[in-house]
PDB file of C-alpha atoms and ligand atoms in Angstrom:
ATOM      1  CA  MET W   1      71.867  89.726 110.022  1.00 73.00           C
ATOM      2  CA  HIS W   2      74.708  92.221 109.682  1.00 82.00           C
ATOM      3  CA  LYS W   3      77.622  91.898 112.059  1.00 88.00           C
ATOM      4  CA  GLU W   4      80.109  94.541 113.178  1.00 93.00           C
ATOM      5  CA  GLN W   5      83.679  93.400 112.515  1.00 97.00           C
ATOM      6  CA  ARG W   6      87.245  94.678 112.167  1.00 98.00           C
ATOM      7  CA  THR W   7      89.619  93.785 109.350  1.00 98.00           C
ATOM      8  CA  PHE W   8      93.214  94.339 108.297  1.00 99.00           C
ATOM      9  CA  ILE W   9      93.708  95.986 104.903  1.00 99.00           C
ATOM     10  CA  ALA W  10      97.061  96.919 103.355  1.00 99.00           C
ATOM     11  CA  VAL W  11      98.018  98.830 100.245  1.00 99.00           C
ATOM     12  CA  LYS W  12     100.884  96.628  99.050  1.00 98.00           C
ATOM     13  CA  PRO W  13     104.205  98.107  97.804  1.00 98.00           C
ATOM     14  CA  ASP W  14     103.069  98.213  94.158  1.00 98.00           C
ATOM     15  CA  GLY W  15      99.945 100.141  95.174  1.00 98.00           C
ATOM     16  CA  VAL W  16     102.010 102.658  97.147  1.00 98.00           C
ATOM     17  CA  LYS W  17     104.541 103.094  94.311  1.00 98.00           C
ATOM     18  CA  ARG W  18     101.764 103.607  91.782  1.00 98.00           C
ATOM     19  CA  GLY W  19     100.082 106.317  93.856  1.00 98.00           C
ATOM     20  CA  LEU W  20      96.896 104.364  94.569  1.00 98.00           C
ATOM     21  CA  VAL W  21      96.657 104.921  98.338  1.00 98.00           C
ATOM     22  CA  GLY W  22      93.993 107.633  98.111  1.00 98.00           C
ATOM     23  CA  GLU W  23      91.998 105.742  95.478  1.00 98.00           C
ATOM     24  CA  ILE W  24      91.916 102.613  97.642  1.00 98.00           C
ATOM     25  CA  ILE W  25      91.012 104.445 100.866  1.00 98.00           C
ATOM     26  CA  LYS W  26      88.252 106.300  98.987  1.00 98.00           C
ATOM     27  CA  ARG W  27      86.581 103.045  97.929  1.00 98.00           C
ATOM     28  CA  PHE W  28      86.393 101.797 101.529  1.00 98.00           C
ATOM     29  CA  GLU W  29      85.160 105.167 102.780  1.00 97.00           C
ATOM     30  CA  ASN W  30      82.537 105.322 100.024  1.00 96.00           C
ATOM     31  CA  ARG W  31      81.155 102.003 101.225  1.00 97.00           C
ATOM     32  CA  GLY W  32      80.684 103.497 104.711  1.00 96.00           C
ATOM     33  CA  PHE W  33      83.444 101.539 106.430  1.00 97.00           C
ATOM     34  CA  LYS W  34      85.247 103.314 109.255  1.00 97.00           C
ATOM     35  CA  LEU W  35      89.025 103.816 109.210  1.00 98.00           C
ATOM     36  CA  ILE W  36      90.285 103.144 112.747  1.00 98.00           C
ATOM     37  CA  GLY W  37      94.025 102.544 112.181  1.00 98.00           C
ATOM     38  CA  LEU W  38      96.538 103.774 109.588  1.00 98.00           C
ATOM     39  CA  LYS W  39     100.325 103.698 109.211  1.00 98.00           C
ATOM     40  CA  MET W  40     103.038 103.497 106.552  1.00 98.00           C
ATOM     41  CA  LEU W  41     105.839 101.062 107.277  1.00 98.00           C
ATOM     42  CA  ASP W  42     108.508  98.748 105.892  1.00 98.00           C
ATOM     43  CA  VAL W  43     107.510  95.134 106.502  1.00 98.00           C
ATOM     44  CA  THR W  44     110.292  93.161 108.238  1.00 98.00           C
ATOM     45  CA  SER W  45     111.076  89.535 107.312  1.00 98.00           C
ATOM     46  CA  GLU W  46     109.566  88.465 110.612  1.00 98.00           C
ATOM     47  CA  MET W  47     106.316  90.327 109.943  1.00 98.00           C
ATOM     48  CA  ALA W  48     106.148  89.015 106.365  1.00 98.00           C
ATOM     49  CA  GLU W  49     106.635  85.407 107.481  1.00 98.00           C
ATOM     50  CA  LYS W  50     103.975  85.750 110.190  1.00 98.00           C
ATOM     51  CA  HIS W  51     101.534  87.444 107.852  1.00 98.00           C
ATOM     52  CA  TYR W  52     101.867  84.828 105.107  1.00 98.00           C
ATOM     53  CA  ALA W  53     102.460  81.730 107.289  1.00 98.00           C
ATOM     54  CA  GLU W  54      99.516  79.931 105.636  1.00 98.00           C
ATOM     55  CA  HIS W  55     101.295  80.107 102.252  1.00 98.00           C
ATOM     56  CA  LYS W  56     104.671  78.732 103.397  1.00 98.00           C
ATOM     57  CA  GLY W  57     105.810  75.968 101.038  1.00 98.00           C
ATOM     58  CA  LYS W  58     103.695  77.142  98.092  1.00 98.00           C
ATOM     59  CA  PRO W  59     105.487  77.884  94.800  1.00 98.00           C
ATOM     60  CA  PHE W  60     104.779  81.611  95.026  1.00 98.00           C
ATOM     61  CA  TYR W  61     105.805  81.982  98.705  1.00 98.00           C
ATOM     62  CA  ASP W  62     109.397  83.265  98.312  1.00 98.00           C
ATOM     63  CA  ARG W  63     108.386  85.823  95.715  1.00 98.00           C
ATOM     64  CA  LEU W  64     105.422  86.902  97.875  1.00 98.00           C
ATOM     65  CA  ILE W  65     107.735  87.512 100.853  1.00 98.00           C
ATOM     66  CA  ARG W  66     110.090  89.566  98.629  1.00 98.00           C
ATOM     67  CA  TYR W  67     107.156  91.477  97.111  1.00 98.00           C
ATOM     68  CA  ILE W  68     105.616  92.544 100.418  1.00 98.00           C
ATOM     69  CA  GLN W  69     109.055  93.867 101.462  1.00 98.00           C
ATOM     70  CA  SER W  70     109.834  95.592  98.151  1.00 98.00           C
ATOM     71  CA  GLY W  71     108.793  99.015  99.470  1.00 98.00           C
ATOM     72  CA  PRO W  72     106.651 100.542 102.183  1.00 98.00           C
ATOM     73  CA  ILE W  73     103.064  99.405 102.680  1.00 99.00           C
ATOM     74  CA  VAL W  74     100.122 101.372 104.040  1.00 99.00           C
ATOM     75  CA  ALA W  75      98.611  99.247 106.815  1.00 99.00           C
ATOM     76  CA  MET W  76      95.049  99.911 107.925  1.00 99.00           C
ATOM     77  CA  VAL W  77      92.371  98.673 110.282  1.00 98.00           C
ATOM     78  CA  TRP W  78      88.793  99.146 109.087  1.00 98.00           C
ATOM     79  CA  LYS W  79      85.603  98.553 111.013  1.00 97.00           C
ATOM     80  CA  GLY W  80      82.047  98.097 109.856  1.00 96.00           C
ATOM     81  CA  TYR W  81      79.112  95.822 109.309  1.00 94.00           C
ATOM     82  CA  ASP W  82      80.316  92.693 107.473  1.00 96.00           C
ATOM     83  CA  VAL W  83      83.571  94.505 106.684  1.00 97.00           C
ATOM     84  CA  ILE W  84      85.501  91.257 106.108  1.00 98.00           C
ATOM     85  CA  ILE W  85      83.398  89.950 103.228  1.00 98.00           C
ATOM     86  CA  GLY W  86      82.591  93.516 102.156  1.00 98.00           C
ATOM     87  CA  SER W  87      86.246  94.453 101.795  1.00 98.00           C
ATOM     88  CA  ARG W  88      86.985  91.236  99.889  1.00 98.00           C
ATOM     89  CA  GLN W  89      84.154  92.242  97.555  1.00 98.00           C
ATOM     90  CA  ILE W  90      85.605  95.746  97.064  1.00 98.00           C
ATOM     91  CA  MET W  91      89.093  94.252  96.394  1.00 98.00           C
ATOM     92  CA  GLY W  92      87.935  91.514  93.998  1.00 98.00           C
ATOM     93  CA  ALA W  93      89.445  88.103  93.289  1.00 98.00           C
ATOM     94  CA  THR W  94      93.191  87.550  93.737  1.00 98.00           C
ATOM     95  CA  SER W  95      93.893  87.785  89.997  1.00 98.00           C
ATOM     96  CA  PRO W  96      92.724  90.855  88.054  1.00 98.00           C
ATOM     97  CA  VAL W  97      91.466  88.616  85.240  1.00 98.00           C
ATOM     98  CA  ASP W  98      89.117  86.816  87.649  1.00 98.00           C
ATOM     99  CA  ALA W  99      88.024  89.941  89.526  1.00 98.00           C
ATOM    100  CA  GLN W 100      84.778  91.706  88.668  1.00 98.00           C
ATOM    101  CA  VAL W 101      85.181  94.991  86.817  1.00 98.00           C
ATOM    102  CA  GLY W 102      84.774  97.819  89.305  1.00 98.00           C
ATOM    103  CA  THR W 103      86.819  96.095  92.008  1.00 98.00           C
ATOM    104  CA  ILE W 104      90.228  97.440  93.009  1.00 98.00           C
ATOM    105  CA  ARG W 105      92.114  94.463  91.573  1.00 98.00           C
ATOM    106  CA  ALA W 106      90.218  94.400  88.252  1.00 98.00           C
ATOM    107  CA  ASP W 107      90.684  98.133  87.874  1.00 98.00           C
ATOM    108  CA  PHE W 108      94.333  98.453  89.000  1.00 98.00           C
ATOM    109  CA  ALA W 109      96.231  95.179  89.519  1.00 98.00           C
ATOM    110  CA  LEU W 110      98.797  94.286  86.842  1.00 96.00           C
ATOM    111  CA  ILE W 111      98.912  90.512  87.467  1.00 97.00           C
ATOM    112  CA  LYS W 112      97.840  88.037  90.195  1.00 97.00           C
ATOM    113  CA  GLU W 113     101.193  88.279  91.976  1.00 96.00           C
ATOM    114  CA  TYR W 114     101.196  92.103  92.134  1.00 97.00           C
ATOM    115  CA  ASN W 115      97.634  92.831  93.070  1.00 98.00           C
ATOM    116  CA  VAL W 116      97.860  96.163  94.900  1.00 98.00           C
ATOM    117  CA  VAL W 117      95.902  95.363  98.050  1.00 98.00           C
ATOM    118  CA  HIS W 118      95.576  92.841 100.885  1.00 98.00           C
ATOM    119  CA  GLY W 119      92.525  92.094 103.016  1.00 98.00           C
ATOM    120  CA  SER W 120      91.893  89.523 105.745  1.00 98.00           C
ATOM    121  CA  ASP W 121      89.680  86.576 104.818  1.00 98.00           C
ATOM    122  CA  SER W 122      88.109  85.681 108.222  1.00 98.00           C
ATOM    123  CA  GLU W 123      87.594  87.103 111.712  1.00 98.00           C
ATOM    124  CA  GLU W 124      90.407  84.897 112.982  1.00 98.00           C
ATOM    125  CA  SER W 125      92.909  86.030 110.348  1.00 98.00           C
ATOM    126  CA  ALA W 126      91.789  89.656 110.785  1.00 98.00           C
ATOM    127  CA  GLU W 127      92.627  89.661 114.504  1.00 98.00           C
ATOM    128  CA  ARG W 128      95.882  87.762 113.878  1.00 98.00           C
ATOM    129  CA  GLU W 129      96.965  90.182 111.135  1.00 98.00           C
ATOM    130  CA  ILE W 130      95.919  93.327 113.050  1.00 98.00           C
ATOM    131  CA  ALA W 131      98.145  92.169 115.933  1.00 98.00           C
ATOM    132  CA  ILE W 132     101.164  91.810 113.605  1.00 98.00           C
ATOM    133  CA  TYR W 133     100.946  95.440 112.488  1.00 98.00           C
ATOM    134  CA  PHE W 134      99.186  97.386 115.278  1.00 98.00           C
ATOM    135  CA  ASN W 135      99.157  97.855 119.026  1.00 98.00           C
ATOM    136  CA  GLU W 136      95.632  98.335 120.358  1.00 97.00           C
ATOM    137  CA  ASP W 137      96.540 101.903 121.444  1.00 97.00           C
ATOM    138  CA  GLU W 138      97.175 102.738 117.770  1.00 98.00           C
ATOM    139  CA  ILE W 139      93.559 101.911 116.917  1.00 98.00           C
ATOM    140  CA  HIS W 140      91.084 104.790 117.212  1.00 97.00           C
ATOM    141  CA  ASP W 141      87.522 103.653 117.543  1.00 94.00           C
ATOM    142  CA  GLU W 142      86.239 106.424 119.818  1.00 91.00           C
ATOM    143  CA  TYR W 143      84.461 108.532 117.185  1.00 91.00           C
ATOM    144  CA  GLU W 144      81.160 107.756 115.480  1.00 90.00           C
ATOM    145  CA  ASN W 145      81.023 107.718 111.682  1.00 90.00           C
ATOM    146  CA  MET W 146      78.055 108.297 109.411  1.00 86.00           C
ATOM    147  CA  ALA W 147      77.325 104.617 108.721  1.00 88.00           C
ATOM    148  CA  GLU W 148      77.191 103.835 112.451  1.00 86.00           C
ATOM    149  CA  MET W 149      74.769 106.719 113.022  1.00 88.00           C
ATOM    150  CA  VAL W 150      72.479 105.704 110.145  1.00 90.00           C
ATOM    151  CA  ILE W 151      72.361 102.051 111.166  1.00 86.00           C
ATOM    152  CA  GLU W 152      71.674 103.064 114.788  1.00 82.00           C
ATOM    153  CA  ASP W 153      68.718 105.141 113.567  1.00 83.00           C
ATOM    154  CA  LEU W 154      67.320 102.173 111.634  1.00 79.00           C
ATOM    155  CA  GLY W 155      67.743  99.878 114.650  1.00 72.00           C
TER     156      GLY W 155
HETATM  157  N1  UDP B   1      99.748  85.050  95.169  1.00 91.40           N
HETATM  158  C1  UDP B   1     100.634  84.764  94.147  1.00 91.40           C
HETATM  159  N2  UDP B   1     100.374  83.676  93.344  1.00 91.40           N
HETATM  160  C2  UDP B   1      99.274  82.886  93.505  1.00 91.40           C
HETATM  161  C3  UDP B   1      98.384  83.178  94.547  1.00 91.40           C
HETATM  162  C4  UDP B   1      98.659  84.261  95.351  1.00 91.40           C
HETATM  163  O1  UDP B   1     101.625  85.452  93.969  1.00 91.40           O
HETATM  164  O2  UDP B   1      99.079  81.920  92.742  1.00 91.40           O
HETATM  165  C5  UDP B   1     100.028  86.210  96.051  1.00 91.40           C
HETATM  166  C6  UDP B   1      99.116  87.386  95.763  1.00 91.40           C
HETATM  167  O3  UDP B   1      99.859  88.595  95.999  1.00 91.40           O
HETATM  168  C7  UDP B   1      98.034  87.190  96.813  1.00 91.40           C
HETATM  169  C8  UDP B   1      98.858  86.663  97.992  1.00 91.40           C
HETATM  170  O4  UDP B   1      99.826  85.820  97.396  1.00 91.40           O
HETATM  171  O5  UDP B   1      97.351  88.383  97.099  1.00 91.40           O
HETATM  172  C9  UDP B   1      98.058  85.868  99.006  1.00 91.40           C
HETATM  173  O6  UDP B   1      97.340  84.844  98.343  1.00 91.40           O
HETATM  174  P1  UDP B   1      95.840  84.512  98.717  1.00 91.40           P
HETATM  175  O7  UDP B   1      95.499  83.236  98.044  1.00 91.40           O
HETATM  176  O8  UDP B   1      95.669  84.590 100.194  1.00 91.40           O
HETATM  177  O9  UDP B   1      95.027  85.666  97.974  1.00 91.40           O
HETATM  178  P2  UDP B   1      94.234  86.932  98.543  1.00 91.40           P
HETATM  179  O10 UDP B   1      93.643  86.538  99.859  1.00 91.40           O
HETATM  180  O11 UDP B   1      95.240  88.053  98.664  1.00 91.40           O
HETATM  181  O12 UDP B   1      93.205  87.221  97.489  1.00 91.40           O
HETATM  182 MG1   MG B   2      94.552  85.674 101.556  1.00 91.40          MG
END
């Protein structure tokens, strides 16, 4: 059964620098997901460490923290049916050589470390990550989008 969820998605600094913001947003909109939060910001050290706490101690951690702070990111909250697994599917595997062709990372990422986009991997991490980047009053869920209307019609 489908389940309505929220997730945190970010265009990482390499994606912003390469002009891929519109391309990435388009892919989530095409799928029928609903954009409910959006901002461009510089990630602080504190935010970066909170965001990537699960990776602390791993060999790639220091570079990951530098990477996410190497330029502005575009932070987003998306809502939709099964949006967490659905957005992971749209993004593809962490490394572009493992990702399916047609996913964002297969189509645009240069290497595993610089892979253009972030997306939460569970409901728990989604809510934790949303809270790092957004206040609830910055999230706009009051309008109905097409996917919500269609699914309502189908029951
Ligand atoms: N990463 C890396 N080297 C690795 C694995 C991951 O540099 O061997 C980076 C990469 O930018 C990745 C992020 O760390 O997106 C978080 O890793 P995770 O395993 O959570 O991958 P994701 O959930 O982003 O697919
Ligand atoms: Mg992850």
